[in-house]
mmCIF file of C-alpha atoms in Angstrom:
data_model
loop_
_atom_site.group_PDB
_atom_site.id
_atom_site.type_symbol
_atom_site.label_atom_id
_atom_site.label_comp_id
_atom_site.label_asym_id
_atom_site.label_seq_id
_atom_site.Cartn_x
_atom_site.Cartn_y
_atom_site.Cartn_z
ATOM 1 C CA MET A 1 -76.518 38.428 -2.729
ATOM 2 C CA ILE A 2 -77.245 37.228 -6.269
ATOM 3 C CA LEU A 3 -73.885 35.619 -6.424
ATOM 4 C CA ALA A 4 -74.413 33.900 -3.270
ATOM 5 C CA THR A 5 -77.707 32.729 -4.435
ATOM 6 C CA LYS A 6 -76.484 31.181 -7.705
ATOM 7 C CA LEU A 7 -73.798 29.487 -5.679
ATOM 8 C CA ALA A 8 -76.083 28.026 -3.213
ATOM 9 C CA TRP A 9 -78.427 26.922 -5.881
ATOM 10 C CA ARG A 10 -75.651 25.395 -7.900
ATOM 11 C CA SER A 11 -74.164 23.447 -4.753
ATOM 12 C CA LEU A 12 -77.699 21.992 -3.960
ATOM 13 C CA LYS A 13 -78.529 21.017 -7.549
ATOM 14 C CA ASN A 14 -74.977 19.082 -7.716
ATOM 15 C CA ASP A 15 -76.141 17.173 -4.478
ATOM 16 C CA SER A 16 -79.669 16.467 -5.618
ATOM 17 C CA ARG A 17 -79.942 13.516 -3.273
ATOM 18 C CA PHE A 18 -79.409 15.755 -0.164
ATOM 19 C CA SER A 19 -81.566 18.358 -1.580
ATOM 20 C CA THR A 20 -84.402 15.927 -2.097
ATOM 21 C CA PHE A 21 -83.945 14.185 1.240
ATOM 22 C CA PHE A 22 -83.586 17.346 3.380
ATOM 23 C CA THR A 23 -86.758 18.946 1.694
ATOM 24 C CA PHE A 24 -88.693 16.019 2.085
ATOM 25 C CA ASN A 25 -87.884 15.726 5.737
ATOM 26 C CA LEU A 26 -88.587 19.246 6.660
ATOM 27 C CA ALA A 27 -91.644 19.127 4.569
ATOM 28 C CA LEU A 28 -93.007 16.138 6.805
ATOM 29 C CA ALA A 29 -92.224 17.810 9.816
ATOM 30 C CA LEU A 30 -93.950 20.822 9.027
ATOM 31 C CA SER A 31 -96.960 19.183 7.242
ATOM 32 C CA GLY A 32 -97.564 17.225 10.356
ATOM 33 C CA LEU A 33 -97.611 20.251 12.678
ATOM 34 C CA ILE A 34 -100.105 22.136 10.077
ATOM 35 C CA ILE A 35 -102.161 18.964 9.912
ATOM 36 C CA LEU A 36 -102.536 18.424 13.674
ATOM 37 C CA TYR A 37 -103.388 21.989 14.459
ATOM 38 C CA SER A 38 -105.931 22.049 11.569
ATOM 39 C CA LEU A 39 -107.331 18.917 12.834
ATOM 40 C CA GLN A 40 -107.880 20.672 16.351
ATOM 41 C CA GLU A 41 -109.597 23.571 14.970
ATOM 42 C CA SER A 42 -112.073 21.471 12.561
ATOM 43 C CA ILE A 43 -112.661 19.398 15.691
ATOM 44 C CA SER A 44 -113.423 22.401 17.501
ATOM 45 C CA VAL A 45 -115.793 24.160 15.055
ATOM 46 C CA SER A 46 -117.553 20.993 14.219
ATOM 47 C CA LEU A 47 -118.486 20.265 17.854
ATOM 48 C CA LYS A 48 -119.416 23.942 18.437
ATOM 49 C CA SER A 49 -121.850 23.947 15.792
ATOM 50 C CA GLN A 50 -123.577 20.995 16.919
ATOM 51 C CA ALA A 51 -123.945 22.337 20.306
ATOM 52 C CA LYS A 52 -127.685 21.947 20.309
ATOM 53 C CA ILE A 53 -127.702 18.459 19.095
ATOM 54 C CA LEU A 54 -125.205 17.431 21.812
ATOM 55 C CA LEU A 55 -127.261 19.395 24.638
ATOM 56 C CA GLY A 56 -130.464 18.125 23.190
ATOM 57 C CA ALA A 57 -132.363 21.371 23.678
ATOM 58 C CA ASP A 58 -131.836 25.189 23.896
ATOM 59 C CA LEU A 59 -132.538 25.080 27.682
ATOM 60 C CA TYR A 60 -131.897 22.117 29.760
ATOM 61 C CA PHE A 61 -132.723 21.523 33.540
ATOM 62 C CA SER A 62 -131.439 18.926 35.532
ATOM 63 C CA SER A 63 -131.762 17.921 39.291
ATOM 64 C CA TYR A 64 -131.009 14.838 41.690
ATOM 65 C CA GLN A 65 -134.807 15.477 42.874
ATOM 66 C CA LYS A 66 -137.687 14.894 41.099
ATOM 67 C CA PHE A 67 -139.425 17.984 39.766
ATOM 68 C CA ASP A 68 -142.365 18.790 41.623
ATOM 69 C CA GLU A 69 -145.440 20.662 40.363
ATOM 70 C CA LYS A 70 -144.331 23.637 41.929
ATOM 71 C CA ASN A 71 -141.045 23.548 40.153
ATOM 72 C CA ILE A 72 -142.714 22.400 36.778
ATOM 73 C CA LYS A 73 -145.092 25.422 37.140
ATOM 74 C CA LEU A 74 -142.217 27.789 37.978
ATOM 75 C CA ILE A 75 -140.208 27.040 34.766
ATOM 76 C CA GLY A 76 -143.604 27.004 32.835
ATOM 77 C CA ASP A 77 -144.693 30.386 33.932
ATOM 78 C CA THR A 78 -141.313 31.877 33.531
ATOM 79 C CA LEU A 79 -140.201 30.421 30.309
ATOM 80 C CA GLU A 80 -141.183 32.151 27.006
ATOM 81 C CA SER A 81 -141.622 30.883 23.217
ATOM 82 C CA VAL A 82 -141.712 27.200 24.212
ATOM 83 C CA GLU A 83 -142.158 25.001 21.037
ATOM 84 C CA ALA A 84 -141.612 21.544 22.622
ATOM 85 C CA GLN A 85 -140.449 20.028 25.600
ATOM 86 C CA SER A 86 -139.403 16.590 26.789
ATOM 87 C CA GLU A 87 -138.367 14.737 29.918
ATOM 88 C CA GLN A 88 -135.456 12.094 30.690
ATOM 89 C CA VAL A 89 -134.400 10.245 33.574
ATOM 90 C CA LYS A 90 -131.173 8.581 34.158
ATOM 91 C CA LEU A 91 -129.967 6.199 36.769
ATOM 92 C CA PHE A 92 -127.539 3.156 37.229
ATOM 93 C CA SER A 93 -128.869 -0.351 37.959
ATOM 94 C CA MET A 94 -127.863 -4.174 37.382
ATOM 95 C CA VAL A 95 -129.714 -5.322 34.396
ATOM 96 C CA VAL A 96 -129.908 -9.178 34.020
ATOM 97 C CA SER A 97 -130.212 -11.118 30.793
ATOM 98 C CA ASN A 98 -130.228 -15.033 30.292
ATOM 99 C CA GLN A 99 -126.470 -15.420 30.466
ATOM 100 C CA SER A 100 -125.145 -12.494 32.112
ATOM 101 C CA SER A 101 -125.684 -9.259 34.278
ATOM 102 C CA ARG A 102 -124.071 -5.834 34.271
ATOM 103 C CA LEU A 103 -124.281 -2.473 35.727
ATOM 104 C CA THR A 104 -125.842 -0.475 33.000
ATOM 105 C CA HIS A 105 -126.803 3.199 32.478
ATOM 106 C CA VAL A 106 -130.808 2.843 32.412
ATOM 107 C CA ILE A 107 -132.073 6.018 30.459
ATOM 108 C CA GLY A 108 -135.824 6.837 30.611
ATOM 109 C CA ILE A 109 -137.254 8.999 27.791
ATOM 110 C CA ASP A 110 -140.443 10.117 26.352
ATOM 111 C CA SER A 111 -141.656 9.979 22.749
ATOM 112 C CA LYS A 112 -140.530 13.419 22.152
ATOM 113 C CA PHE A 113 -136.925 12.719 22.970
ATOM 114 C CA PRO A 114 -134.580 14.284 21.502
ATOM 115 C CA LEU A 115 -135.558 17.761 20.618
ATOM 116 C CA TYR A 116 -132.711 18.212 18.290
ATOM 117 C CA GLY A 117 -130.850 15.339 16.425
ATOM 118 C CA SER A 118 -132.067 12.048 16.331
ATOM 119 C CA LEU A 119 -132.131 8.724 18.151
ATOM 120 C CA THR A 120 -130.945 6.404 15.460
ATOM 121 C CA LEU A 121 -131.325 2.547 15.555
ATOM 122 C CA GLN A 122 -129.631 -0.167 13.645
ATOM 123 C CA SER A 123 -132.751 -0.522 11.288
ATOM 124 C CA GLY A 124 -132.952 3.339 10.997
ATOM 125 C CA LEU A 125 -134.821 6.051 12.370
ATOM 126 C CA PRO A 126 -137.909 4.509 14.534
ATOM 127 C CA SER A 127 -141.086 4.932 12.968
ATOM 128 C CA VAL A 128 -144.197 6.124 14.706
ATOM 129 C CA ALA A 129 -145.644 2.766 15.212
ATOM 130 C CA GLU A 130 -142.411 1.553 16.834
ATOM 131 C CA LYS A 131 -142.256 4.907 18.981
ATOM 132 C CA GLN A 132 -145.930 3.791 20.270
ATOM 133 C CA ASP A 133 -145.121 0.321 21.078
ATOM 134 C CA PHE A 134 -141.897 1.679 22.913
ATOM 135 C CA VAL A 135 -144.005 3.778 24.971
ATOM 136 C CA SER A 136 -147.053 1.601 25.610
ATOM 137 C CA GLN A 137 -144.975 -1.928 26.141
ATOM 138 C CA PRO A 138 -142.080 -2.973 28.321
ATOM 139 C CA GLN A 139 -139.690 -2.566 25.364
ATOM 140 C CA ALA A 140 -136.143 -1.417 25.423
ATOM 141 C CA TRP A 141 -133.733 -0.011 22.959
ATOM 142 C CA ALA A 142 -129.757 -0.970 23.874
ATOM 143 C CA SER A 143 -126.438 0.080 22.791
ATOM 144 C CA PRO A 144 -124.099 -2.317 21.129
ATOM 145 C CA GLU A 145 -122.127 -2.383 24.179
ATOM 146 C CA PHE A 146 -124.692 -3.489 26.169
ATOM 147 C CA LEU A 147 -125.779 -6.439 23.964
ATOM 148 C CA GLU A 148 -121.939 -7.522 23.577
ATOM 149 C CA SER A 149 -121.242 -7.135 27.495
ATOM 150 C CA LEU A 150 -124.532 -9.004 28.581
ATOM 151 C CA LYS A 151 -124.077 -11.542 25.631
ATOM 152 C CA THR A 152 -127.852 -11.092 24.231
ATOM 153 C CA SER A 153 -129.362 -9.752 21.058
ATOM 154 C CA GLN A 154 -132.158 -8.052 19.708
ATOM 155 C CA GLY A 155 -135.507 -9.867 20.290
ATOM 156 C CA GLN A 156 -134.523 -11.320 23.849
ATOM 157 C CA GLU A 157 -135.454 -10.287 27.158
ATOM 158 C CA VAL A 158 -133.744 -8.277 30.030
ATOM 159 C CA LYS A 159 -134.695 -7.766 33.614
ATOM 160 C CA ILE A 160 -134.492 -4.402 34.659
ATOM 161 C CA GLY A 161 -135.569 -4.050 38.321
ATOM 162 C CA ARG A 162 -139.003 -6.020 38.597
ATOM 163 C CA VAL A 163 -139.756 -5.717 34.892
ATOM 164 C CA HIS A 164 -138.709 -7.941 31.918
ATOM 165 C CA PHE A 165 -138.238 -5.711 28.814
ATOM 166 C CA GLN A 166 -137.858 -7.213 25.320
ATOM 167 C CA ILE A 167 -134.965 -5.472 23.266
ATOM 168 C CA THR A 168 -136.693 -4.278 20.080
ATOM 169 C CA GLY A 169 -134.025 -2.105 18.622
ATOM 170 C CA VAL A 170 -130.210 -1.187 18.982
ATOM 171 C CA VAL A 171 -129.020 2.183 19.364
ATOM 172 C CA VAL A 172 -126.385 3.208 17.021
ATOM 173 C CA GLU A 173 -126.532 7.084 17.655
ATOM 174 C CA ALA A 174 -127.778 9.136 20.529
ATOM 175 C CA PRO A 175 -126.997 12.724 20.159
ATOM 176 C CA THR A 176 -126.727 13.518 24.005
ATOM 177 C CA GLU A 177 -124.523 10.894 24.799
ATOM 178 C CA THR A 178 -121.708 11.723 22.307
ATOM 179 C CA LEU A 179 -119.587 13.518 24.960
ATOM 180 C CA SER A 180 -120.906 12.112 27.849
ATOM 181 C CA LEU A 181 -118.554 10.722 30.459
ATOM 182 C CA PHE A 182 -120.497 7.472 30.209
ATOM 183 C CA ALA A 183 -120.349 7.288 26.599
ATOM 184 C CA GLY A 184 -118.584 4.028 26.499
ATOM 185 C CA ILE A 185 -120.744 2.513 29.343
ATOM 186 C CA PRO A 186 -123.507 -0.076 28.172
ATOM 187 C CA ARG A 187 -126.767 1.985 27.966
ATOM 188 C CA ILE A 188 -130.489 0.810 27.687
ATOM 189 C CA TYR A 189 -133.307 3.007 26.942
ATOM 190 C CA VAL A 190 -136.776 2.440 28.166
ATOM 191 C CA SER A 191 -139.866 4.610 27.999
ATOM 192 C CA LEU A 192 -140.608 6.945 31.033
ATOM 193 C CA SER A 193 -144.020 5.391 31.267
ATOM 194 C CA GLN A 194 -142.794 2.074 31.907
ATOM 195 C CA LEU A 195 -140.013 3.032 34.517
ATOM 196 C CA PRO A 196 -141.906 3.366 37.677
ATOM 197 C CA GLN A 197 -142.931 -0.246 37.423
ATOM 198 C CA THR A 198 -139.362 -1.451 37.723
ATOM 199 C CA GLY A 199 -139.258 0.051 41.305
ATOM 200 C CA LEU A 200 -135.987 1.733 40.385
ATOM 201 C CA LEU A 201 -137.366 5.246 41.077
ATOM 202 C CA GLU A 202 -137.922 4.553 44.989
ATOM 203 C CA PHE A 203 -136.242 6.212 47.649
ATOM 204 C CA GLY A 204 -132.624 5.501 47.931
ATOM 205 C CA SER A 205 -131.791 5.374 44.215
ATOM 206 C CA HIS A 206 -129.350 8.021 42.527
ATOM 207 C CA ILE A 207 -131.429 9.391 39.871
ATOM 208 C CA LEU A 208 -130.747 12.393 37.499
ATOM 209 C CA TYR A 209 -134.077 14.118 36.325
ATOM 210 C CA ALA A 210 -133.925 16.277 33.285
ATOM 211 C CA ARG A 211 -136.123 18.193 31.234
ATOM 212 C CA PHE A 212 -135.393 19.914 27.816
ATOM 213 C CA TYR A 213 -137.052 22.664 25.834
ATOM 214 C CA GLN A 214 -137.022 23.895 22.825
ATOM 215 C CA LEU A 215 -137.428 27.745 22.269
ATOM 216 C CA ASN A 216 -138.282 29.931 19.381
ATOM 217 C CA GLN A 217 -135.655 32.407 20.323
ATOM 218 C CA SER A 218 -132.048 33.617 19.602
ATOM 219 C CA THR A 219 -129.006 32.423 21.562
ATOM 220 C CA GLU A 220 -128.832 35.720 23.432
ATOM 221 C CA GLU A 221 -132.604 35.460 24.348
ATOM 222 C CA VAL A 222 -132.144 32.155 25.728
ATOM 223 C CA GLU A 223 -128.961 33.140 27.671
ATOM 224 C CA GLU A 224 -131.011 35.760 29.085
ATOM 225 C CA GLN A 225 -133.825 33.379 30.269
ATOM 226 C CA ALA A 226 -131.232 30.990 31.596
ATOM 227 C CA GLU A 227 -129.558 33.895 33.699
ATOM 228 C CA ARG A 228 -133.025 34.613 34.943
ATOM 229 C CA PHE A 229 -133.623 31.137 35.965
ATOM 230 C CA ARG A 230 -130.221 30.735 37.773
ATOM 231 C CA LYS A 231 -130.797 33.897 39.815
ATOM 232 C CA LEU A 232 -134.484 32.702 40.509
ATOM 233 C CA PHE A 233 -133.176 29.303 41.866
ATOM 234 C CA GLU A 234 -130.385 30.972 43.771
ATOM 235 C CA ALA A 235 -132.892 33.052 45.502
ATOM 236 C CA SER A 236 -135.240 30.075 46.345
ATOM 237 C CA LYS A 237 -132.737 27.695 47.875
ATOM 238 C CA ASN A 238 -134.775 25.676 49.881
ATOM 239 C CA THR A 239 -137.089 24.472 47.108
ATOM 240 C CA VAL A 240 -135.132 24.468 43.911
ATOM 241 C CA SER A 241 -131.764 24.593 45.013
ATOM 242 C CA GLU A 242 -130.490 21.573 43.237
ATOM 243 C CA ILE A 243 -131.666 22.487 39.770
ATOM 244 C CA ARG A 244 -129.049 23.059 37.228
ATOM 245 C CA VAL A 245 -129.577 25.266 34.072
ATOM 246 C CA ARG A 246 -127.428 24.987 30.932
ATOM 247 C CA THR A 247 -127.705 26.184 27.566
ATOM 248 C CA THR A 248 -126.079 25.792 24.152
ATOM 249 C CA GLU A 249 -123.391 28.343 25.200
ATOM 250 C CA ASP A 250 -122.679 26.371 28.296
ATOM 251 C CA ARG A 251 -122.275 23.231 26.230
ATOM 252 C CA SER A 252 -120.095 25.239 23.635
ATOM 253 C CA SER A 253 -117.769 26.024 26.951
ATOM 254 C CA GLN A 254 -117.524 22.766 27.679
ATOM 255 C CA ILE A 255 -116.681 21.688 24.345
ATOM 256 C CA GLY A 256 -114.111 24.313 24.054
ATOM 257 C CA ASN A 257 -112.398 23.078 27.248
ATOM 258 C CA LEU A 258 -112.501 19.660 25.799
ATOM 259 C CA THR A 259 -110.993 20.761 22.623
ATOM 260 C CA GLN A 260 -108.488 22.802 24.429
ATOM 261 C CA ARG A 261 -106.905 19.799 26.307
ATOM 262 C CA LEU A 262 -106.945 18.087 23.001
ATOM 263 C CA GLY A 263 -105.153 20.948 21.537
ATOM 264 C CA ARG A 264 -102.308 20.850 24.072
ATOM 265 C CA PHE A 265 -101.911 17.037 23.468
ATOM 266 C CA LEU A 266 -101.972 17.450 19.857
ATOM 267 C CA GLY A 267 -99.644 20.563 20.140
ATOM 268 C CA LEU A 268 -97.209 18.736 22.450
ATOM 269 C CA SER A 269 -97.502 15.893 19.686
ATOM 270 C CA ALA A 270 -96.668 18.179 16.977
ATOM 271 C CA LEU A 271 -93.835 20.154 18.479
ATOM 272 C CA THR A 272 -92.137 16.780 19.290
ATOM 273 C CA ALA A 273 -92.458 15.639 15.876
ATOM 274 C CA LEU A 274 -91.011 18.830 14.556
ATOM 275 C CA PHE A 275 -88.084 18.818 17.058
ATOM 276 C CA LEU A 276 -87.387 15.160 15.750
ATOM 277 C CA GLY A 277 -87.766 16.279 12.455
ATOM 278 C CA GLY A 278 -85.364 19.491 13.253
ATOM 279 C CA VAL A 279 -82.833 17.190 14.802
ATOM 280 C CA GLY A 280 -82.811 15.217 11.766
ATOM 281 C CA VAL A 281 -82.422 17.820 9.006
ATOM 282 C CA ALA A 282 -79.769 19.578 11.444
ATOM 283 C CA TYR A 283 -77.487 16.289 11.089
ATOM 284 C CA LEU A 284 -78.203 16.123 7.435
ATOM 285 C CA PHE A 285 -77.108 19.505 6.869
ATOM 286 C CA ARG A 286 -74.413 19.241 9.059
ATOM 287 C CA HIS A 287 -72.928 16.448 6.921
ATOM 288 C CA PHE A 288 -73.685 18.504 3.756
ATOM 289 C CA LEU A 289 -71.739 21.227 5.231
ATOM 290 C CA GLU A 290 -68.685 19.120 5.745
ATOM 291 C CA SER A 291 -68.918 17.778 2.158
ATOM 292 C CA GLN A 292 -68.713 21.607 1.028
ATOM 293 C CA LEU A 293 -65.755 22.617 3.142
ATOM 294 C CA GLN A 294 -63.446 21.974 0.183
ATOM 295 C CA SER A 295 -65.556 24.224 -2.036
ATOM 296 C CA PHE A 296 -65.787 26.982 0.568
ATOM 297 C CA ALA A 297 -61.996 26.751 0.797
ATOM 298 C CA ILE A 298 -61.441 27.037 -2.908
ATOM 299 C CA LEU A 299 -63.695 30.335 -2.962
ATOM 300 C CA MET A 300 -61.863 31.759 -0.250
ATOM 301 C CA SER A 301 -58.690 31.100 -1.683
ATOM 302 C CA LEU A 302 -59.917 32.992 -4.675
ATOM 303 C CA GLY A 303 -60.530 35.964 -2.972
ATOM 304 C CA SER A 304 -64.125 35.476 -1.120
ATOM 305 C CA SER A 305 -64.419 36.664 2.487
ATOM 306 C CA ARG A 306 -65.768 34.557 5.453
ATOM 307 C CA ARG A 307 -68.877 36.727 5.394
ATOM 308 C CA GLN A 308 -69.430 35.668 1.720
ATOM 309 C CA ALA A 309 -69.045 31.992 2.366
ATOM 310 C CA GLN A 310 -71.451 32.442 5.404
ATOM 311 C CA LEU A 311 -74.036 34.191 2.991
ATOM 312 C CA VAL A 312 -73.791 31.175 0.821
ATOM 313 C CA VAL A 313 -74.473 28.984 3.521
ATOM 314 C CA LEU A 314 -77.441 31.131 4.472
ATOM 315 C CA MET A 315 -78.875 31.133 1.035
ATOM 316 C CA GLN A 316 -78.718 27.151 1.046
ATOM 317 C CA LEU A 317 -80.823 27.269 4.093
ATOM 318 C CA VAL A 318 -83.295 29.628 2.820
ATOM 319 C CA LEU A 319 -83.598 27.725 -0.428
ATOM 320 C CA LEU A 320 -84.093 24.425 1.271
ATOM 321 C CA GLY A 321 -86.526 26.176 3.839
ATOM 322 C CA VAL A 322 -88.816 27.453 0.984
ATOM 323 C CA ALA A 323 -88.697 24.319 -0.919
ATOM 324 C CA GLY A 324 -89.606 22.442 2.212
ATOM 325 C CA SER A 325 -92.506 25.003 3.134
ATOM 326 C CA LEU A 326 -93.988 24.714 -0.228
ATOM 327 C CA LEU A 327 -93.949 20.801 -0.213
ATOM 328 C CA ALA A 328 -95.572 20.926 3.297
ATOM 329 C CA LEU A 329 -98.383 23.049 1.917
ATOM 330 C CA GLY A 330 -98.727 20.840 -1.076
ATOM 331 C CA ILE A 331 -98.980 17.873 1.099
ATOM 332 C CA THR A 332 -101.403 19.364 3.864
ATOM 333 C CA SER A 333 -103.744 20.659 0.898
ATOM 334 C CA LEU A 334 -103.758 16.930 -0.627
ATOM 335 C CA PHE A 335 -104.309 15.576 2.846
ATOM 336 C CA MET A 336 -107.351 18.150 3.541
ATOM 337 C CA SER A 337 -108.696 17.397 0.048
ATOM 338 C CA LEU A 338 -108.719 13.569 0.743
ATOM 339 C CA ALA A 339 -110.022 13.906 4.212
ATOM 340 C CA SER A 340 -112.943 16.161 2.915
ATOM 341 C CA MET A 341 -113.958 13.632 0.512
ATOM 342 C CA THR A 342 -113.741 10.873 2.730
ATOM 343 C CA LEU A 343 -115.726 12.520 5.552
#
């Protein structure tokens, strides 16, 4: 074994160009595989840790029917340890600017939205005065996609339903919309108090009503309350059958499904890269072996057995594999360090 290792090391050292090229190719293939799987895990952990921010609440209720007093009283009487609550209304409507019109995601919010995270404008977090003006006057905050698609800008007016709204802010971060199916669609935010005047909440509109609750409870206690509501709503199908209940655990599960799909794609990409890298190094090693046939013939003529010659080849592969793996770990560590510094 020692003799085979020495002979393998000497042959690789004599052909340093092949050894370097082989090791580098193997390291690239392995580091790509490690980085892709590490990226998947990092994304999954990061998103799951922000489940509350992405949901916008500890407990979330939604319905395509307006919450009536009976439903609100039922939720209020059953919920425990409520610290804050917020309301939201979502619908799609044509919005008209001076130069264009576009189907837009119209979102009605109150002054307490969001309960977790922050609705960030281009100028920064909205001040108390800006929030008061937003609630009391026909003002709107628009996404950059909205401004681009309707060829308008901050300070100009747009028409939503029967009301003209002045765009007073550009939303650059909205936590509850980060993983939404409509994340790339133009969005405009208006106050809930101004939305009824638009005429868009009348019969015939497809509207999603939502209520957000911040609770001073553990995740397990919130889950127990959510399950209690699900059973309660199931038993009262005639009145509240359309109400959906979601928690951060549900959001985490949704994120898990998303990252699982992402993982499958990244895994397929990584395996493809590894396969192509394997094909490349296999051809390299085959060419190297062909160049070593004369050396093996001399060894066998001096008394070495076929098994000993095969052992030399095996040790060459082991040495190259170890070198490639160590280099891959070094590349991965460097990449992760640079990525953490950048982010």
